[in-house]
Short mmCIF file of C-alpha atoms and ligand atoms in Angstrom, two decimals:
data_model
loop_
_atom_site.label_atom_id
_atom_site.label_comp_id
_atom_site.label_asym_id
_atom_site.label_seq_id
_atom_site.Cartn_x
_atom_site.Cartn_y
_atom_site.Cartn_z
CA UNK V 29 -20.52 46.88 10.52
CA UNK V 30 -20.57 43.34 10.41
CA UNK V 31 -17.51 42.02 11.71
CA UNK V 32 -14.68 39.83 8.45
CA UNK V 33 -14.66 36.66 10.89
CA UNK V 34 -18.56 36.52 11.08
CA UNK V 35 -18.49 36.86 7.00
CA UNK V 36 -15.72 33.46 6.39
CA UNK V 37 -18.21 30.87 6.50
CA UNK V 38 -16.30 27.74 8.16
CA UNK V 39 -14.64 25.04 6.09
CA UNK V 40 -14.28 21.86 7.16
CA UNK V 41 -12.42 19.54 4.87
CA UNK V 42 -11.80 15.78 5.16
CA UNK V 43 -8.98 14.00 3.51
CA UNK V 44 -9.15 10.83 3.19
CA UNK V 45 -5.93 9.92 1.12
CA UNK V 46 -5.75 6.46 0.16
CA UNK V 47 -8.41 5.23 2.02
CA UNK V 48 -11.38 4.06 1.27
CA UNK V 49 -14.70 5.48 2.43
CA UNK V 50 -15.12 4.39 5.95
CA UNK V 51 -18.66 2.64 7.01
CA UNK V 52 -21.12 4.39 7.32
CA UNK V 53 -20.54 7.33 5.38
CA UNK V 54 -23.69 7.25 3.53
CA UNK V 55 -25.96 6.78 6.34
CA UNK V 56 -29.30 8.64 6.77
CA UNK V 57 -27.45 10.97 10.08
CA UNK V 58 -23.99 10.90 7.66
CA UNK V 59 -21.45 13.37 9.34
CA UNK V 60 -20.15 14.05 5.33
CA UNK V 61 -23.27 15.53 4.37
CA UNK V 62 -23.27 19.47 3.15
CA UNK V 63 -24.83 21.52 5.91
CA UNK V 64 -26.27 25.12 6.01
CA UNK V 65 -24.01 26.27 8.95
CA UNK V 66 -20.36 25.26 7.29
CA UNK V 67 -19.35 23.96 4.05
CA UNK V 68 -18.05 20.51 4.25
CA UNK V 69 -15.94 19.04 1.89
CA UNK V 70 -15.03 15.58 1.15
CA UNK V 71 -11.69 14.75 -0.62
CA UNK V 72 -12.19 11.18 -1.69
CA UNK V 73 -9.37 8.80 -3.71
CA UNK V 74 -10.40 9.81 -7.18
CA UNK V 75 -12.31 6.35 -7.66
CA UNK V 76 -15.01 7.36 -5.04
CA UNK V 77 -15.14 10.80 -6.50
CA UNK V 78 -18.58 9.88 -8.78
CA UNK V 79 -20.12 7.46 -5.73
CA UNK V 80 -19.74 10.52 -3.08
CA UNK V 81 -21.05 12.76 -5.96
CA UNK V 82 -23.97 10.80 -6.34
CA UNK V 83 -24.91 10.92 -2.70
CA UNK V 84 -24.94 14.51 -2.86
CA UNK V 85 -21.44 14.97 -0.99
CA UNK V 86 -19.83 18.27 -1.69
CA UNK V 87 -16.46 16.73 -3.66
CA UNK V 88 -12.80 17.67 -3.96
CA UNK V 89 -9.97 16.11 -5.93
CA UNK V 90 -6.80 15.59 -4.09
CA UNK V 91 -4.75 17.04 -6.64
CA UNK V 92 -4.47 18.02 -10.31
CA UNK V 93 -2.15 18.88 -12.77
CA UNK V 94 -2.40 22.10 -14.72
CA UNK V 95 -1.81 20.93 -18.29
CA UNK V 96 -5.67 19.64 -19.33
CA UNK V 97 -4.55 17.02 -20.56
CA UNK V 98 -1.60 14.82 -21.80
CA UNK V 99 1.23 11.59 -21.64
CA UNK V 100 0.96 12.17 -17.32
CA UNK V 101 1.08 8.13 -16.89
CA UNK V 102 -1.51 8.14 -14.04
CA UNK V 103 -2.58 11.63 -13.13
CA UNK V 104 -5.74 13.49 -13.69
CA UNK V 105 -6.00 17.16 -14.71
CA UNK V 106 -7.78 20.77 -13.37
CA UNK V 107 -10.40 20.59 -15.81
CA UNK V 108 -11.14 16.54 -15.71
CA UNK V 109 -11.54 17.25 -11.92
CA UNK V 110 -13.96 20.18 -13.19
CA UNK V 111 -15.72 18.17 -15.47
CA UNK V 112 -16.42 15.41 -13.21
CA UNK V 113 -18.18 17.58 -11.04
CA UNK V 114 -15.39 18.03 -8.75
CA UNK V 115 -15.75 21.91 -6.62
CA UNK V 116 -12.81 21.94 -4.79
CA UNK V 117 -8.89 20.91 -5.15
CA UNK V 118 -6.13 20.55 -3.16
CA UNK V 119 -2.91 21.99 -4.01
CA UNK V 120 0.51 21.50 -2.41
CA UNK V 121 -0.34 19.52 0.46
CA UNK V 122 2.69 17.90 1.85
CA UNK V 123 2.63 14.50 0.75
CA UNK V 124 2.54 15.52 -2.53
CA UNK V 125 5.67 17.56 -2.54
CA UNK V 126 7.47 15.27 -0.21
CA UNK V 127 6.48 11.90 -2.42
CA UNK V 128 5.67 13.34 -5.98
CA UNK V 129 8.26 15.80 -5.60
CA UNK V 130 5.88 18.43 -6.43
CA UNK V 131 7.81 22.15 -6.44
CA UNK V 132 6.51 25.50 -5.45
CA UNK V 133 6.56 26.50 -9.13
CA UNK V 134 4.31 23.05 -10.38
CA UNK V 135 1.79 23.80 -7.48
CA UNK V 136 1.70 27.56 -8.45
CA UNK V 137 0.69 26.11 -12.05
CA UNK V 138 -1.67 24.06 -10.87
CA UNK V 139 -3.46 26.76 -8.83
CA UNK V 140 -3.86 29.45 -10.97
CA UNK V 141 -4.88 26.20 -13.51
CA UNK V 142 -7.46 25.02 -11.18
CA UNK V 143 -8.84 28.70 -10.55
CA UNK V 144 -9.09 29.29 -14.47
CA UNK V 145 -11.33 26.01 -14.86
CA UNK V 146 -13.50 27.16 -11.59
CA UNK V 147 -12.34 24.76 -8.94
CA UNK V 148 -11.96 26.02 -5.28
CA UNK V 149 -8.18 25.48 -4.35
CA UNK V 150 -7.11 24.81 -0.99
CA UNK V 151 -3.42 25.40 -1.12
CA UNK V 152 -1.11 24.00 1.44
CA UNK V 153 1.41 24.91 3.11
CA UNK V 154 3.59 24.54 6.36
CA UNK V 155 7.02 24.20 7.85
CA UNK V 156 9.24 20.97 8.45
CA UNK V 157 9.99 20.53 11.76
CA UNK V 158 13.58 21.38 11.21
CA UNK V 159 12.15 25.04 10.55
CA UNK V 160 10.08 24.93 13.28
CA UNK V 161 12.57 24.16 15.81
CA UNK V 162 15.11 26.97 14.41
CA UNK V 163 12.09 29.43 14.50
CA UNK V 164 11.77 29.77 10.62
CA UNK V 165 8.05 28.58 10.44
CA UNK V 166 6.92 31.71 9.07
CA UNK V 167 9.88 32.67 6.88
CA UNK V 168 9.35 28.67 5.36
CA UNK V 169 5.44 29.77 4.64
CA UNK V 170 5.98 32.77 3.24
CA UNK V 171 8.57 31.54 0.64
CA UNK V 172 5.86 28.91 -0.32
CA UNK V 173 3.29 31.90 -0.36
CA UNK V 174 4.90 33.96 -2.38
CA UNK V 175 5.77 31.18 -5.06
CA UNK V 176 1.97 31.49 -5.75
CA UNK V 177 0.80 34.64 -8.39
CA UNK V 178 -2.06 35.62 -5.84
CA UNK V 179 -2.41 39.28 -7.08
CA UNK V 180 -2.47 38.02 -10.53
CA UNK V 181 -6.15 36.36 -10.17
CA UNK V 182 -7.50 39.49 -9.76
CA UNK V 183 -7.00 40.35 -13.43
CA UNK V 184 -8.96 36.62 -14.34
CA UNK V 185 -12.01 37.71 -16.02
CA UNK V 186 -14.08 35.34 -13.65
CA UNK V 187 -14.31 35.74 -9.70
CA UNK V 188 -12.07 33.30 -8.02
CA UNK V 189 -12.03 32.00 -4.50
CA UNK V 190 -9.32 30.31 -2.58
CA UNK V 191 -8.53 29.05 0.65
CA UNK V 192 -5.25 27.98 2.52
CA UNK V 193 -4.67 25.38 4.82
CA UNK V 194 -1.84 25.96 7.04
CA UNK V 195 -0.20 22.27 7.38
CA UNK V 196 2.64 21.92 9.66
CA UNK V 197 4.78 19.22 8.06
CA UNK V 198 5.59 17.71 11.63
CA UNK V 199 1.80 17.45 12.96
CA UNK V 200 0.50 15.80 9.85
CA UNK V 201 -0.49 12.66 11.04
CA UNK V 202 1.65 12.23 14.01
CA UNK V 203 -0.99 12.92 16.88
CA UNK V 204 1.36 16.16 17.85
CA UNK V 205 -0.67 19.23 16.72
CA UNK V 206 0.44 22.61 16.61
CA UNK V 207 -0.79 24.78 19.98
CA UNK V 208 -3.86 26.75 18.40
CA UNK V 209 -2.19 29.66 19.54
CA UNK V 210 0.59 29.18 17.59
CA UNK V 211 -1.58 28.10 14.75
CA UNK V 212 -3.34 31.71 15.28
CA UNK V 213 -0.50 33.70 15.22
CA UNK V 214 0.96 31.84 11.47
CA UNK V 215 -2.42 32.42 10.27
CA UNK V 216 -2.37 36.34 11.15
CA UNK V 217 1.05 36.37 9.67
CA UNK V 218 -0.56 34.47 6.40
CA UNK V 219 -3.67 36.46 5.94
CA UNK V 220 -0.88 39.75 6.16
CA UNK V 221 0.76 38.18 2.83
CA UNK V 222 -2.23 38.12 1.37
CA UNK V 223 -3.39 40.97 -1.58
CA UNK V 224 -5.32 43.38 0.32
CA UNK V 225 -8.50 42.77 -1.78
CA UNK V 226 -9.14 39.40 -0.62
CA UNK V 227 -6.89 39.74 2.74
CA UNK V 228 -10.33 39.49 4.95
CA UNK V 229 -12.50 37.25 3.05
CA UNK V 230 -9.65 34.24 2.72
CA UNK V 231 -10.44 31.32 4.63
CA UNK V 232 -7.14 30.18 6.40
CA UNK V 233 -7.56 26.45 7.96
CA UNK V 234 -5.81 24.32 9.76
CA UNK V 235 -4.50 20.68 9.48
CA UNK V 236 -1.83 18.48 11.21
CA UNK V 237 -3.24 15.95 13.63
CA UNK V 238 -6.94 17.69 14.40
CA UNK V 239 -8.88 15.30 16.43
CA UNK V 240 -12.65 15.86 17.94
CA UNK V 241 -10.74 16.79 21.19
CA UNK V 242 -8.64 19.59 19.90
CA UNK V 243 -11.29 20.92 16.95
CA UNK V 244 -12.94 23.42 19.43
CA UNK V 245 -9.86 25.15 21.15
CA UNK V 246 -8.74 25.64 17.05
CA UNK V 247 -11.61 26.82 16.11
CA UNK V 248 -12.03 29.67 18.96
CA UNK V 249 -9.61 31.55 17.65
CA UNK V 250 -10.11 34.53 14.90
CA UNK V 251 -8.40 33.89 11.85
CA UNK V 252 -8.83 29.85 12.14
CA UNK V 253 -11.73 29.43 9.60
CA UNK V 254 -11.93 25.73 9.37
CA UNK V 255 -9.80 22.41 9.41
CA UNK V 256 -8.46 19.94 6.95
CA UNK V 257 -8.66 16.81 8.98
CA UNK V 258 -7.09 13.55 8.38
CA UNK V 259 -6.92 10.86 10.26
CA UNK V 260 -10.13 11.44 12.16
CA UNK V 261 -12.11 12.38 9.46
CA UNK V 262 -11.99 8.48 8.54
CA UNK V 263 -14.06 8.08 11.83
CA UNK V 264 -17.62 9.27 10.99
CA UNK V 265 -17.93 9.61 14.84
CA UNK V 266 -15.45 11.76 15.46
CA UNK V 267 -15.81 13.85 12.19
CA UNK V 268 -19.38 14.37 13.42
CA UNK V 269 -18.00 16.16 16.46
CA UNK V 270 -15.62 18.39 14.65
CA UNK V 271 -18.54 19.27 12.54
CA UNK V 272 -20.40 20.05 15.73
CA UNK V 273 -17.79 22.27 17.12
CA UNK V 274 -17.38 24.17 13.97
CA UNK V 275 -21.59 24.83 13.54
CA UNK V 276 -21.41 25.79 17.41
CA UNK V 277 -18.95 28.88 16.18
P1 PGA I 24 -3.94 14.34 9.86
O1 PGA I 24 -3.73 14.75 8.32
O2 PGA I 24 -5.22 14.99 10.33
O3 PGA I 24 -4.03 12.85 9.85
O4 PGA I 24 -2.76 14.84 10.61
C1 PGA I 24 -4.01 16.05 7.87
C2 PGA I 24 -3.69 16.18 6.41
O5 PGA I 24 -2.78 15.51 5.91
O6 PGA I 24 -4.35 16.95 5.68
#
């Protein structure tokens, strides 16, 4: 029997935030560029959403809200995301509920929104480094876990995928990234939260301060089944060898 790892294809997600697309991202040897071995996925500011589209890059919005539409003075929706061609969405990363004061029950909303219109959410979550030095890491993720109606998708009338990107709070763009062991072990304790039906096939990545050194030793373990990179992923160089490391799995 073939073995669950071998079947989670590996995701490799770049955010870029609010940055622009670095040079050189539309070269001929572009790191960005879908591939057969891994699915890459670019989360652009929402301007360069169309641009990236056009170039044939495999696009996520960097948020969403759940209502379709509405008075939400600067935001864009689920199903505008959808509509503009958008496959993927990310839900809950940190910066959002730390700036936008987004809560557990808003992101909840907006994934079971984003899974209605047929986006691919990549829900976020992690511990602030307060829980992670009292050794409440996991007791922090599974509170933002369970906020989230994950058995409930199964009665959706279409199929629905999802991933999670575990996100320590204090490795997000500070250059101090969780040991992948440790990253191993809160991803075995995730996948166990999960509804037994789609326990195996869930892709669990990782983010917080993945660089083209540190990609790799992530990467070799089980239940790490991609990265949401940063930081790096601005540098088409070093994206390239994160890409590398995850088509060598
Ligand atoms: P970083 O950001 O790679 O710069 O730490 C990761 C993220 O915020 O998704």
């Amino acid at each position: 029997m073939l073995h669950f790892t071998a079947m989670r294809r590996k995701l490799i997600a770049a955010n870029w935030k609010m940055y622009s697309p670095p040079e050189g991202w539309d070269a001929a040897d572009s790191p960005y560029k879908p591939d057969v071995g891994a699915d890459i996925v670019i989360f652009p500011s929402f301007l360069d959403v169309r641009r990236l589209m056009d170039a044939k890059l495999v696009v996520g919005g960097q948020g969403g809200r759940a209502e379709p539409h509405g008075a939400f003075t600067g935001d864009v929706s689920m199903a505008m995301l959808k509509g503009a061609g958008c496959q993927y969405v990310l839900c809950g990363h940190s910066e959002r509920r730390k700036y936008y004061k987004e809560t557990d029950a808003a992101i909840a909303e907006q994934v079971t929104a984003a899974i209605e219109c047929g986006l691919h959410p990549i829900l976020c979550v992690g511990e602030t480094k307060k829980e992670h030095d009292a050794g409440k890491a996991k007791a922090a993720v599974k509170k933002q876990l369970q906020a989230i109606p994950l058995s409930s998708y199964f009665l959706l009338p279409t199929s629905y995928s999802l991933s999670i990107a575990y996100e320590p709070i204090w490795a997000i763009g500070t250059g101090v990234n969780a040991l992948p062991d440790d990253a191993q072990a809160m991803h075995m304790s995730i996948r166990s939260l999960l509804p037994k039906e789609s326990r195996e096939s869930t892709r669990i990545i990782y983010g917080g301060s993945v660089t083209d050194l540190n990609a790799a030793d992530f990467l070799a373990h089980p239940d790490v089944d991609g990265l949401l990179v940063g930081g790096a992923s601005l540098e088409p160089k070093r994206f390239q060898s994160i890409v590398a490391a995850a088509l060598e799995i």
